[in-house]
Coordinates of C-alpha atoms and ligand atoms in Angstrom, one line a residue:
M1 CA -30.3 -6.7 2.1
T2 CA -27.8 -8.3 -0.2
K3 CA -27.9 -10.9 -2.9
Y4 CA -24.6 -12.3 -1.6
S5 CA -24.3 -15.1 1.0
G6 CA -21.6 -14.8 3.7
Y7 CA -23.1 -11.4 4.7
M8 CA -26.0 -10.7 7.0
G9 CA -26.9 -7.7 4.7
K10 CA -27.1 -5.2 7.5
V11 CA -24.8 -2.3 8.4
L12 CA -26.1 -0.2 11.2
M13 CA -25.4 3.3 12.4
V14 CA -25.4 3.7 16.1
D15 CA -25.9 7.2 17.4
L16 CA -24.7 7.2 21.0
S17 CA -25.8 10.7 21.8
K18 CA -29.5 9.9 21.0
S19 CA -29.5 6.1 21.6
L20 CA -30.7 5.8 18.0
I21 CA -30.1 3.0 15.5
S22 CA -30.5 3.4 11.7
E23 CA -29.5 1.5 8.6
Y24 CA -26.2 2.7 7.1
P25 CA -26.4 2.5 3.3
W26 CA -24.0 -0.3 2.0
S27 CA -24.8 -1.7 -1.4
D28 CA -23.8 -4.9 -3.2
E29 CA -21.6 -2.8 -5.4
D30 CA -19.8 -1.7 -2.2
R31 CA -19.4 -5.3 -1.1
E32 CA -17.9 -6.2 -4.5
L33 CA -15.4 -3.3 -4.3
Y34 CA -14.5 -3.5 -0.6
I35 CA -15.4 -7.1 0.4
G36 CA -15.7 -6.3 4.2
A37 CA -13.9 -5.7 7.5
K38 CA -11.1 -3.1 7.3
A39 CA -11.6 -2.0 3.7
M40 CA -15.3 -1.3 4.2
A41 CA -14.4 0.7 7.3
S42 CA -11.9 2.8 5.4
K43 CA -14.4 3.6 2.7
I44 CA -17.0 4.6 5.3
M45 CA -14.4 6.9 6.9
F46 CA -13.6 8.3 3.4
D47 CA -17.2 9.1 2.8
N48 CA -17.9 10.7 6.2
F49 CA -14.7 12.5 7.3
T50 CA -14.0 16.0 6.2
G51 CA -10.5 16.3 7.8
K52 CA -11.8 18.5 10.6
E53 CA -12.6 15.7 13.0
T54 CA -10.3 14.7 15.8
A55 CA -10.0 11.4 17.7
F56 CA -12.0 12.6 20.7
S57 CA -14.5 14.8 18.9
E58 CA -18.1 13.5 18.9
D59 CA -18.1 13.3 15.1
N60 CA -15.3 10.7 15.1
L61 CA -16.6 7.3 14.1
I62 CA -15.9 3.9 15.5
I63 CA -16.5 1.2 12.9
V64 CA -16.7 -2.3 14.1
S65 CA -16.8 -4.6 11.0
T66 CA -16.6 -8.2 10.0
G67 CA -15.7 -10.0 6.8
P68 CA -17.9 -12.3 4.7
L69 CA -16.0 -15.4 5.8
T70 CA -16.6 -14.7 9.5
G71 CA -19.0 -17.3 10.9
T72 CA -18.8 -19.5 7.8
G73 CA -16.3 -21.9 9.4
A74 CA -13.3 -20.9 7.3
P75 CA -10.0 -21.4 9.1
C76 CA -9.0 -18.5 11.3
S77 CA -12.0 -16.4 10.1
N78 CA -13.8 -15.2 13.3
R79 CA -11.9 -12.0 13.5
F80 CA -13.3 -8.5 13.4
N81 CA -11.9 -5.0 12.8
I82 CA -12.2 -1.7 14.6
S83 CA -11.3 1.4 12.7
T84 CA -11.4 5.0 13.9
L85 CA -9.4 8.2 14.0
S86 CA -6.4 7.5 16.4
P87 CA -5.6 9.8 19.3
L88 CA -2.0 8.7 19.1
T89 CA -1.5 9.5 15.4
G90 CA -4.3 11.9 14.5
I91 CA -5.0 9.8 11.4
T92 CA -6.9 6.6 10.6
T93 CA -6.2 3.4 12.5
S94 CA -7.5 -0.1 12.3
S95 CA -7.1 -2.9 14.8
N96 CA -7.8 -6.5 14.0
C97 CA -9.0 -8.7 16.8
G98 CA -9.4 -12.4 17.2
G99 CA -11.9 -12.1 20.1
N100 CA -15.4 -13.5 19.9
F101 CA -17.4 -10.2 19.3
G102 CA -17.3 -10.4 15.5
Y103 CA -18.7 -13.9 15.3
Y104 CA -21.6 -13.0 17.6
L105 CA -22.2 -9.7 15.9
K106 CA -23.0 -11.8 12.8
K107 CA -25.1 -14.2 14.9
A108 CA -27.1 -11.0 15.8
G109 CA -27.7 -10.5 12.1
I110 CA -25.3 -7.6 11.6
D111 CA -22.2 -7.2 9.4
A112 CA -20.9 -3.9 10.8
L113 CA -21.6 -1.1 13.3
V114 CA -20.9 2.6 12.5
I115 CA -20.8 4.3 15.9
R116 CA -20.9 8.1 16.3
G117 CA -21.7 10.7 19.0
K118 CA -21.1 10.2 22.7
C119 CA -23.1 8.5 25.4
P120 CA -24.2 11.1 28.0
V121 CA -23.1 8.8 30.8
P122 CA -20.9 5.7 31.0
T123 CA -22.8 3.0 29.0
W124 CA -22.6 -0.6 27.9
I125 CA -24.6 -1.7 24.9
E126 CA -26.4 -5.1 24.6
I127 CA -27.2 -6.3 21.1
K128 CA -29.6 -9.1 20.7
N129 CA -30.7 -10.1 17.2
D130 CA -30.2 -6.5 16.0
K131 CA -32.2 -5.0 18.9
F132 CA -30.1 -2.6 20.9
F133 CA -30.3 -1.9 24.7
F134 CA -28.3 0.9 26.2
H135 CA -27.4 0.2 29.9
E136 CA -25.8 2.6 32.3
A137 CA -22.3 1.4 33.1
G138 CA -21.4 3.7 36.0
D139 CA -20.8 0.7 38.2
L140 CA -18.6 -1.0 35.6
W141 CA -16.5 2.2 35.1
G142 CA -13.1 1.7 36.8
M143 CA -13.2 -2.1 36.5
K144 CA -10.3 -3.9 34.9
V145 CA -11.0 -5.8 31.7
S146 CA -11.6 -9.4 32.9
Q147 CA -13.7 -8.2 35.9
S148 CA -15.9 -6.1 33.7
Q149 CA -16.3 -9.0 31.2
E150 CA -17.2 -11.5 33.9
E151 CA -19.7 -9.0 35.3
L152 CA -21.3 -8.5 31.9
Q153 CA -21.5 -12.3 31.4
R154 CA -23.1 -12.6 34.9
R155 CA -25.7 -10.0 34.0
M156 CA -26.5 -11.6 30.7
N157 CA -27.0 -15.0 32.4
E158 CA -29.1 -13.5 35.2
A159 CA -31.4 -11.7 32.8
R160 CA -32.1 -15.0 30.9
K161 CA -31.7 -17.5 33.7
C162 CA -29.2 -19.5 31.8
R163 CA -25.6 -19.4 30.5
V164 CA -25.8 -17.0 27.5
K165 CA -23.4 -17.5 24.6
C166 CA -22.3 -14.1 23.6
G167 CA -19.4 -12.1 22.3
M168 CA -18.1 -9.1 24.1
L169 CA -15.6 -6.3 24.0
S170 CA -14.6 -3.8 26.7
I171 CA -12.1 -1.2 27.7
G172 CA -10.2 -1.0 30.9
P173 CA -9.0 1.9 33.0
A174 CA -6.6 3.0 30.3
G175 CA -9.4 3.5 27.8
E176 CA -11.6 5.3 30.4
N177 CA -8.7 7.7 31.1
M178 CA -8.1 8.1 27.4
V179 CA -4.5 6.9 27.4
K180 CA -3.5 7.4 23.8
Y181 CA -2.6 3.8 23.2
A182 CA -5.5 2.2 25.1
A183 CA -6.8 -1.1 23.7
V184 CA -10.2 -2.7 23.3
I185 CA -10.2 -6.3 24.6
S186 CA -12.5 -9.1 23.4
G187 CA -12.2 -12.2 25.6
E188 CA -8.4 -12.3 25.9
R189 CA -7.6 -10.9 22.5
A190 CA -6.8 -7.3 21.9
A191 CA -7.6 -4.7 19.3
G192 CA -4.5 -3.2 20.6
R193 CA -2.9 -0.6 18.4
A194 CA -3.1 3.2 18.2
G195 CA -5.6 3.9 20.9
V196 CA -9.0 2.5 19.7
G197 CA -9.8 2.0 23.5
A198 CA -9.2 5.7 24.2
V199 CA -11.8 6.6 21.6
F200 CA -14.3 4.2 23.3
G201 CA -13.5 6.0 26.6
S202 CA -14.0 9.4 25.0
K203 CA -17.5 8.3 24.0
N204 CA -18.3 6.9 27.5
L205 CA -18.6 3.5 25.9
K206 CA -17.4 0.9 28.3
A207 CA -18.4 -2.3 26.6
M208 CA -20.6 -4.0 24.0
V209 CA -22.1 -7.5 24.1
A210 CA -23.7 -9.3 21.1
T211 CA -25.8 -12.4 21.0
G212 CA -28.3 -13.9 18.5
N213 CA -29.4 -16.9 16.7
H214 CA -28.9 -16.0 13.0
E215 CA -27.0 -18.4 10.8
V216 CA -24.5 -17.0 8.3
P217 CA -25.7 -18.1 4.9
V218 CA -23.2 -19.9 2.7
F219 CA -23.6 -19.9 -1.1
D220 CA -22.3 -23.4 -1.9
P221 CA -22.1 -25.4 1.3
E222 CA -20.7 -28.5 -0.2
K223 CA -17.8 -26.9 -2.1
T224 CA -17.2 -24.6 0.9
T225 CA -16.9 -27.4 3.4
K226 CA -14.5 -29.4 1.1
L227 CA -12.4 -26.3 0.5
Y228 CA -12.2 -25.5 4.2
Q229 CA -11.2 -29.1 5.1
K230 CA -8.4 -29.1 2.5
W231 CA -7.3 -25.7 3.6
T232 CA -7.1 -26.7 7.2
E233 CA -5.0 -29.7 6.2
T234 CA -2.7 -27.4 4.3
L235 CA -2.3 -25.0 7.2
R236 CA -1.6 -28.0 9.5
K237 CA 1.1 -29.3 7.2
H238 CA 2.9 -26.0 6.5
P239 CA 6.1 -25.5 8.5
L240 CA 5.1 -22.0 9.7
T241 CA 1.4 -22.5 10.4
G242 CA 1.5 -26.2 11.3
N243 CA 4.7 -26.2 13.2
Q244 CA 6.4 -23.0 14.3
L245 CA 3.2 -21.1 15.3
P246 CA 1.5 -23.9 17.1
K247 CA 4.7 -24.9 18.9
M248 CA 5.9 -21.6 20.1
G249 CA 3.5 -18.9 18.7
T250 CA 5.0 -15.7 17.6
A251 CA 7.3 -16.0 20.6
G252 CA 9.3 -18.5 18.5
L253 CA 10.6 -15.6 16.4
V254 CA 12.8 -14.2 19.2
S255 CA 15.7 -16.6 18.5
P256 CA 15.7 -16.2 14.7
M257 CA 15.4 -12.5 15.1
Q258 CA 18.4 -12.5 17.4
M259 CA 20.3 -14.6 14.9
R260 CA 19.5 -12.2 12.1
G261 CA 20.3 -9.1 14.1
I262 CA 16.7 -7.7 14.0
L263 CA 15.7 -8.0 17.7
S264 CA 15.1 -4.5 18.9
T265 CA 17.4 -4.0 21.9
R266 CA 17.9 -1.0 24.2
N267 CA 15.4 1.2 22.5
Y268 CA 16.5 0.0 19.1
A269 CA 20.2 1.0 19.6
Y270 CA 21.1 -2.6 18.8
G271 CA 19.6 -5.6 16.9
Q272 CA 20.8 -8.3 19.3
Y273 CA 20.3 -8.8 23.0
E274 CA 22.9 -10.8 24.9
H275 CA 20.3 -12.4 27.2
F276 CA 17.8 -13.2 24.5
D277 CA 17.9 -16.9 25.5
K278 CA 16.3 -16.1 28.8
V279 CA 13.2 -14.4 27.2
S280 CA 12.9 -16.6 24.1
G281 CA 10.0 -18.6 22.8
E282 CA 11.8 -21.8 23.6
V283 CA 12.0 -21.0 27.3
L284 CA 8.4 -19.8 27.3
A285 CA 7.3 -23.1 25.7
E286 CA 9.3 -25.4 27.9
D287 CA 9.0 -23.7 31.3
Y288 CA 5.8 -21.6 31.2
N289 CA 3.3 -22.7 28.6
I290 CA 0.3 -24.5 30.0
V291 CA -1.8 -25.0 26.9
N292 CA -2.0 -23.7 23.3
K293 CA -5.0 -21.6 22.6
G294 CA -6.4 -19.9 19.6
C295 CA -9.1 -17.6 18.3
M296 CA -12.4 -19.2 17.3
S297 CA -12.3 -21.4 14.3
C298 CA -8.5 -21.5 14.2
P299 CA -6.6 -24.7 13.5
I300 CA -3.2 -22.9 14.0
K301 CA -3.6 -21.9 17.6
C302 CA -0.7 -19.5 18.0
A303 CA -1.7 -18.2 21.4
R304 CA -0.7 -19.9 24.7
T305 CA -1.6 -19.7 28.3
V306 CA 0.8 -19.2 31.2
N307 CA 0.6 -19.0 35.0
V308 CA 0.7 -15.6 36.6
E309 CA 0.4 -15.5 40.3
G310 CA -1.7 -18.7 40.3
Q311 CA -4.0 -17.7 37.4
E312 CA -4.0 -19.2 34.0
V313 CA -3.8 -16.2 31.6
K314 CA -2.8 -15.3 28.1
G315 CA 1.0 -15.4 27.4
P316 CA 3.0 -12.7 25.6
E317 CA 3.5 -12.4 21.9
L318 CA 6.9 -11.8 20.2
E319 CA 6.4 -8.0 20.3
T320 CA 5.9 -8.0 24.0
L321 CA 8.8 -10.3 24.6
G322 CA 11.1 -8.3 22.5
L323 CA 10.2 -4.8 23.6
L324 CA 9.8 -5.6 27.3
G325 CA 12.8 -7.9 27.2
G326 CA 15.9 -6.6 25.3
G327 CA 14.0 -3.4 24.5
I328 CA 14.4 -2.2 28.1
M329 CA 17.3 -4.6 29.0
N330 CA 15.2 -6.9 31.1
D331 CA 16.1 -10.7 31.1
N332 CA 13.4 -11.7 33.6
L333 CA 10.7 -13.6 31.6
E334 CA 8.4 -14.0 34.6
L335 CA 8.2 -10.2 34.8
I336 CA 7.3 -10.0 31.2
L337 CA 4.4 -12.5 31.7
K338 CA 3.2 -10.5 34.6
W339 CA 3.4 -7.1 32.8
N340 CA 1.7 -8.6 29.8
Y341 CA -1.2 -9.7 32.0
E342 CA -1.3 -6.4 33.8
L343 CA -1.3 -4.4 30.5
D344 CA -4.2 -6.5 29.2
E345 CA -6.1 -6.0 32.4
L346 CA -5.6 -2.3 32.2
G347 CA -6.5 -2.3 28.5
M348 CA -3.3 -1.0 27.1
D349 CA -1.2 -1.8 23.9
T350 CA 1.9 -3.6 25.0
I351 CA 3.9 -2.4 22.0
S352 CA 3.4 1.3 22.5
A353 CA 3.6 1.0 26.3
A354 CA 7.0 -0.8 26.1
S355 CA 8.4 1.5 23.4
T356 CA 7.3 4.7 25.2
L357 CA 9.0 3.3 28.4
A358 CA 12.2 2.6 26.5
W359 CA 12.2 6.1 25.1
A360 CA 11.7 7.5 28.6
M361 CA 14.6 5.4 29.9
E362 CA 16.9 6.8 27.3
A363 CA 15.7 10.3 27.7
N364 CA 16.4 10.0 31.4
E365 CA 19.9 8.6 30.7
Q366 CA 20.6 11.5 28.4
G367 CA 19.4 14.1 30.9
L368 CA 16.5 15.3 28.7
W369 CA 13.7 14.3 31.1
K370 CA 14.5 13.3 34.7
N371 CA 11.9 10.6 35.4
G372 CA 13.6 8.0 37.5
L373 CA 13.3 5.3 34.8
S374 CA 16.5 3.4 33.7
F375 CA 17.3 0.5 31.4
G376 CA 17.5 -2.8 33.4
K377 CA 15.7 -1.2 36.4
T378 CA 12.5 -3.2 36.6
A379 CA 11.4 -2.8 40.2
N380 CA 8.7 -0.2 39.6
I381 CA 7.5 -1.0 36.1
S382 CA 4.2 -2.5 37.2
K383 CA 3.5 0.7 39.2
T384 CA 4.5 2.8 36.2
F385 CA 2.0 1.0 34.0
E386 CA -0.7 1.5 36.5
N387 CA 0.2 5.2 36.7
I388 CA -0.1 5.5 33.0
A389 CA -3.5 3.8 33.0
Y390 CA -4.8 6.2 35.7
R391 CA -2.7 9.1 34.4
R392 CA -0.9 9.7 37.7
G393 CA 2.4 11.5 38.1
I394 CA 4.8 10.8 35.1
G395 CA 2.2 8.3 33.9
N396 CA 0.1 11.2 32.7
E397 CA 2.8 12.2 30.3
L398 CA 3.8 8.6 29.4
A399 CA 0.2 8.1 28.4
E400 CA 0.7 10.5 25.5
G401 CA 3.2 8.2 23.7
S402 CA 6.8 8.7 22.5
R403 CA 6.2 11.2 19.7
W404 CA 4.5 13.6 22.0
L405 CA 7.1 13.2 24.7
S406 CA 10.0 13.7 22.2
E407 CA 8.3 16.8 20.9
K408 CA 8.2 18.2 24.5
Y409 CA 11.6 17.1 25.8
G410 CA 13.7 16.5 22.7
G411 CA 15.1 13.1 21.7
K412 CA 13.1 12.8 18.4
D413 CA 16.0 10.8 16.8
F414 CA 15.4 7.9 19.2
A415 CA 11.6 8.1 19.5
I416 CA 11.0 4.8 17.6
Q417 CA 7.7 5.7 16.0
S418 CA 6.3 6.6 12.6
K419 CA 3.4 9.0 12.3
G420 CA 3.1 8.7 16.0
L421 CA 2.7 4.9 16.2
E422 CA 5.5 3.1 17.9
L423 CA 7.2 0.4 15.8
A424 CA 7.0 -3.3 16.6
A425 CA 10.0 -5.4 17.7
Y426 CA 11.6 -6.0 14.3
E427 CA 14.7 -3.8 14.0
P428 CA 14.6 -2.6 10.3
R429 CA 18.3 -1.7 9.8
R430 CA 18.9 -5.3 8.9
S431 CA 15.6 -5.6 7.1
V432 CA 15.3 -2.5 5.0
G433 CA 12.1 -3.5 3.1
Q434 CA 10.5 -3.8 6.5
G435 CA 11.9 -0.3 7.3
L436 CA 10.1 1.1 4.2
G437 CA 6.9 -0.6 5.2
Y438 CA 7.0 1.0 8.7
A439 CA 7.5 4.4 7.2
V440 CA 4.8 4.3 4.5
S441 CA 2.3 2.3 6.5
N442 CA -1.1 4.0 6.6
R443 CA -1.6 3.5 10.3
G444 CA 2.0 4.6 11.3
G445 CA 4.8 2.3 12.4
C446 CA 3.0 -0.9 11.9
H447 CA 4.8 -4.1 10.8
L448 CA 1.6 -5.6 9.3
N449 CA 0.1 -2.6 7.6
G450 CA 3.7 -2.0 6.3
G451 CA 3.6 -5.3 4.3
Y452 CA 5.7 -7.5 6.7
L453 CA 8.6 -7.8 4.3
V454 CA 10.7 -9.1 7.2
I455 CA 9.2 -12.5 6.3
V456 CA 10.8 -12.3 2.9
E457 CA 14.1 -10.8 4.1
N458 CA 14.7 -12.7 7.3
L459 CA 12.1 -14.9 8.9
G460 CA 10.8 -17.2 6.1
L461 CA 13.0 -16.5 3.1
N462 CA 16.3 -14.8 3.2
A463 CA 16.3 -12.3 0.3
D464 CA 19.2 -9.9 0.8
P465 CA 17.9 -7.8 3.7
Q466 CA 20.2 -4.8 3.0
T467 CA 19.4 -4.2 -0.6
P468 CA 16.7 -1.7 -1.5
H469 CA 16.2 -3.5 -4.9
A470 CA 12.7 -4.8 -5.5
K471 CA 11.6 -3.9 -2.0
A472 CA 9.3 -1.1 -2.9
D473 CA 7.3 -3.2 -5.4
L474 CA 7.3 -6.2 -3.0
C475 CA 6.2 -3.9 -0.2
M476 CA 3.2 -2.8 -2.3
L477 CA 2.2 -6.3 -3.3
M478 CA 2.5 -7.6 0.2
Q479 CA 0.5 -4.7 1.7
D480 CA -2.3 -5.2 -0.9
L481 CA -2.4 -8.9 -0.3
M482 CA -2.6 -8.5 3.4
E483 CA -5.3 -5.9 3.0
S484 CA -7.3 -8.5 1.0
V485 CA -6.9 -11.2 3.6
S486 CA -8.0 -8.8 6.3
M487 CA -11.2 -8.0 4.3
T488 CA -12.3 -11.5 4.3
G489 CA -12.4 -11.6 8.1
Q490 CA -9.4 -13.9 8.3
C491 CA -6.2 -13.9 10.3
L492 CA -3.2 -12.7 8.4
F493 CA -1.3 -15.8 9.4
T494 CA -3.3 -17.7 6.9
S495 CA -1.3 -15.9 4.2
Y496 CA 2.0 -17.5 5.6
A497 CA 1.1 -20.6 3.7
V498 CA 1.5 -18.7 0.5
F499 CA 5.2 -19.5 0.8
P500 CA 5.8 -23.1 -0.6
S501 CA 6.7 -25.4 2.3
F502 CA 10.0 -26.6 0.9
L503 CA 11.3 -23.0 0.7
I504 CA 10.7 -22.6 4.4
S505 CA 11.7 -26.1 5.6
K506 CA 14.8 -26.4 3.5
P507 CA 16.5 -23.0 3.8
N508 CA 19.9 -24.3 2.6
S509 CA 18.6 -26.1 -0.5
V510 CA 19.8 -25.0 -3.9
V511 CA 16.3 -24.0 -4.9
T512 CA 15.7 -21.9 -1.8
K513 CA 19.1 -20.2 -2.1
T514 CA 18.4 -19.5 -5.8
V515 CA 15.0 -18.0 -4.9
N516 CA 16.6 -15.8 -2.3
K517 CA 19.2 -14.6 -4.8
V518 CA 16.6 -13.9 -7.5
I519 CA 14.1 -12.0 -5.4
P520 CA 16.0 -8.6 -5.5
F521 CA 15.9 -8.8 -9.3
L522 CA 12.2 -9.3 -9.5
G523 CA 11.2 -5.7 -9.0
P524 CA 10.1 -5.2 -12.7
V525 CA 8.1 -8.5 -12.7
V526 CA 6.3 -7.6 -9.5
R527 CA 5.7 -4.1 -10.9
I528 CA 3.9 -5.6 -13.9
L529 CA 1.7 -7.7 -11.6
N530 CA 1.0 -4.7 -9.4
K531 CA 0.1 -2.6 -12.4
F532 CA -1.8 -5.2 -14.4
P533 CA -3.2 -7.6 -11.8
G534 CA -5.6 -8.7 -14.6
I535 CA -2.9 -11.1 -15.8
A536 CA -3.6 -13.1 -12.6
S537 CA -7.2 -13.9 -13.4
F538 CA -7.0 -17.3 -11.8
H539 CA -7.0 -19.0 -8.4
L540 CA -3.7 -19.7 -6.8
F541 CA -3.6 -23.1 -4.9
L542 CA -1.5 -21.5 -2.1
L543 CA -4.0 -18.7 -1.6
P544 CA -7.4 -20.4 -1.2
H545 CA -9.0 -17.1 0.1
T546 CA -10.2 -16.3 -3.4
K547 CA -12.1 -19.6 -3.9
A548 CA -13.4 -19.3 -0.4
I549 CA -15.0 -15.9 -1.3
E550 CA -16.6 -17.4 -4.4
Y551 CA -17.9 -20.5 -2.7
A552 CA -19.1 -18.8 0.5
T553 CA -20.6 -15.6 -1.0
G554 CA -21.4 -16.4 -4.6
M555 CA -19.3 -13.3 -5.5
K556 CA -16.9 -13.6 -8.4
C557 CA -13.3 -13.6 -7.2
N558 CA -9.9 -14.6 -8.4
L559 CA -6.3 -13.5 -7.7
A560 CA -6.6 -10.4 -9.9
R561 CA -9.8 -9.2 -8.2
F562 CA -8.3 -10.0 -4.8
I563 CA -5.1 -8.0 -5.4
R564 CA -7.1 -5.1 -6.9
A565 CA -9.4 -5.0 -3.9
G566 CA -6.4 -4.9 -1.6
E567 CA -4.9 -2.0 -3.6
R568 CA -8.3 -0.2 -3.5
S569 CA -8.3 -0.6 0.2
Y570 CA -4.8 0.7 0.6
N571 CA -5.6 3.7 -1.6
V572 CA -8.8 4.6 0.1
E573 CA -7.1 4.5 3.5
R574 CA -4.4 6.8 2.2
A575 CA -7.0 9.1 0.8
V576 CA -8.6 9.4 4.2
N577 CA -5.3 10.2 5.7
A578 CA -4.7 12.8 3.1
K579 CA -7.7 14.7 4.5
F580 CA -5.8 14.8 7.8
G581 CA -2.6 16.1 6.3
V582 CA -0.6 13.0 5.6
S583 CA 1.9 13.2 2.7
A584 CA 5.4 12.0 1.9
A585 CA 6.8 14.3 4.6
M586 CA 5.1 12.1 7.2
D587 CA 6.4 8.8 5.8
T588 CA 9.4 8.9 8.0
L589 CA 11.5 6.9 10.5
P590 CA 13.6 8.2 13.4
K591 CA 17.1 9.2 12.4
R592 CA 18.5 6.3 14.6
L593 CA 17.2 4.0 11.9
T594 CA 18.0 6.0 8.7
N595 CA 21.2 7.8 9.6
V596 CA 23.0 5.6 12.2
P597 CA 24.3 2.2 10.9
Q598 CA 23.5 -0.6 13.3
D599 CA 27.0 -1.9 12.7
P600 CA 29.3 1.1 12.8
K601 CA 31.7 -0.8 10.5
D602 CA 29.0 -1.6 7.9
P603 CA 27.4 1.6 6.4
S604 CA 24.7 -0.6 4.7
T605 CA 23.1 -1.4 8.0
K606 CA 20.7 1.5 8.0
V607 CA 17.4 2.0 6.1
P608 CA 17.9 3.8 2.8
L609 CA 14.4 5.2 3.1
E610 CA 14.3 8.1 0.6
V611 CA 15.6 5.8 -2.3
M612 CA 12.9 3.2 -1.6
K613 CA 10.1 5.7 -1.0
K614 CA 10.5 7.3 -4.4
V615 CA 10.2 3.9 -6.1
Y616 CA 7.3 3.0 -3.9
Y617 CA 5.3 6.1 -4.8
E618 CA 6.0 5.4 -8.5
A619 CA 4.9 1.7 -8.0
R620 CA 1.7 2.9 -6.4
G621 CA 1.0 5.4 -9.1
W622 CA 0.9 8.2 -6.5
D623 CA 2.2 11.7 -7.0
K624 CA 5.6 12.9 -5.8
N625 CA 4.0 14.0 -2.5
G626 CA 3.0 10.4 -1.9
L627 CA -0.7 10.8 -2.5
P628 CA -3.2 9.1 -4.8
T629 CA -4.3 11.5 -7.5
E630 CA -7.9 12.1 -8.4
E631 CA -7.4 10.1 -11.6
K632 CA -6.0 7.2 -9.5
L633 CA -9.0 7.3 -7.2
R634 CA -11.4 7.4 -10.1
K635 CA -9.6 4.5 -11.8
M636 CA -9.9 2.5 -8.6
K637 CA -13.7 3.4 -8.4
I638 CA -13.1 5.1 -5.0
I639 CA -14.8 8.3 -6.3
Ligands
SF4_701 S1 -3.2 -17.9 14.1 FE1 -3.2 -17.1 16.1 S2 -4.0 -14.9 15.9 FE2 -4.5 -16.1 14.0 S3 -6.6 -16.8 14.3 FE3 -5.2 -18.4 15.0 S4 -4.9 -18.1 17.2 FE4 -5.8 -16.2 16.3

């Protein structure tokens, strides 16, 4: 139980080996320190992992967790998190998903599930108002994602003789066959990165369905409703969340990225793709978009539907457009729509699938691995994806990801990954702060866990993208803020509105230009805020998350506590990774990005990683090996 609203007060341990459910101890003090979602999962992993577990061992945990704002009506708040040990990286991973499972988990009266063990046979789990039913899933095993979810809905309806409102998640063939970058899909949305689906497969867990009739309690309903209304208006008026994202989704970033030279092209050899205009957000919106869609409770609605072979299905995000477009030298948008759909149906991360493919094309070209794949040759790619999901032929090796392949065949310098996780589509040699983020990110080459500095350097503001100055401190601040937003159960896009509208909509104004010029000199100021967040013991109008926590839960919150919680979350995640051997030596990027200038005539167009890393560790108060000290962990109340 809990004294705080916003939570259901129940965290449950699910032992798959014995089909047993028990309470997992999670106190109000834990809630104050870790808020919820990803941060709570990291702390649970920290408390339970010894460093001997592996992704596919039975003692690996899968933690499915929600935040306190999930189900309270806050904008973009019905998201949930899945954390586990990743088979792709061997360290922690977390994947945030906008599907409906989190909302219905709370309707079932549960904040989080801590899943361990392994089902003796393929199984799907039904959760109804915190009662658990373990059903055999032998007949679902082998089904693609939408077929299995439709079948589960049919079974739920049939058992109750009515249309049952429920949330579900499931894996596809890729998860069943433990493809190292298999995803978990909830509705149409994916918990995509680093192989969470493969861990489900290793545990014989095909799907989970949650339903219930609990209401999420809200501490001060009147203030909460008013705040949410105002917040929704703010998001709708903001140029990023009210215009760019609803109009074109993340796909709208293709053109600005091309302009700024950060659109990954030909396996990251270049930052611009000559046929970008054929695979851009504009073409997608004009010629293919049927309707804008969004996750539950989202006023932004950045997703869109497209037509693939007569069916209305989810359209691709920027990462998929970039990596399956210029990344493999393909200018056929229709093919990308089709592949995006096929990958979702197979239950596979589009980023890692595309990037592994690009590596394989280059390895073939260089004679390192004769595999028949070539840049621009698109005829057999659908078949290749299927072969990966079913681990047939070369698909069996492609299923291991680019790091594994480059260790086997050579070609590490152009395996575009960090800690085993393939990078997103933002080419960091013209966004060096983003490059730092990719390298130090706790889950490997992730643009979001890395702090998403590309928005400050290129895609929102335009603060000198080649200078390392201030980037380490900004990277830490952005990482911590994004951790905090995640903890609430909200979409990270809500944090876009932290940038004042006029800076985004008037990029050539004197004020915006001055701000861009000043940012690289702000390192010491940001360092003070990072070190002493107590100076920010107030609410910031542009970041209503802190008030939302207070009004919805009754828990004390302000900017200072919010930043501190984010920092704690980042540190505890790093401390889990330390148990699995992570240190500064693993905070790397492939040499293509650190040693080879993107523009051969401009030596500054590469990532000066070592310079920034040193400052970053200092800013974080970590030791020279890039790890939080015992003193640091104590200070943060982690131990
Ligand atoms: S902004 Fe996009 S990803 Fe975020 S909650 Fe809305 S629809 Fe989902």
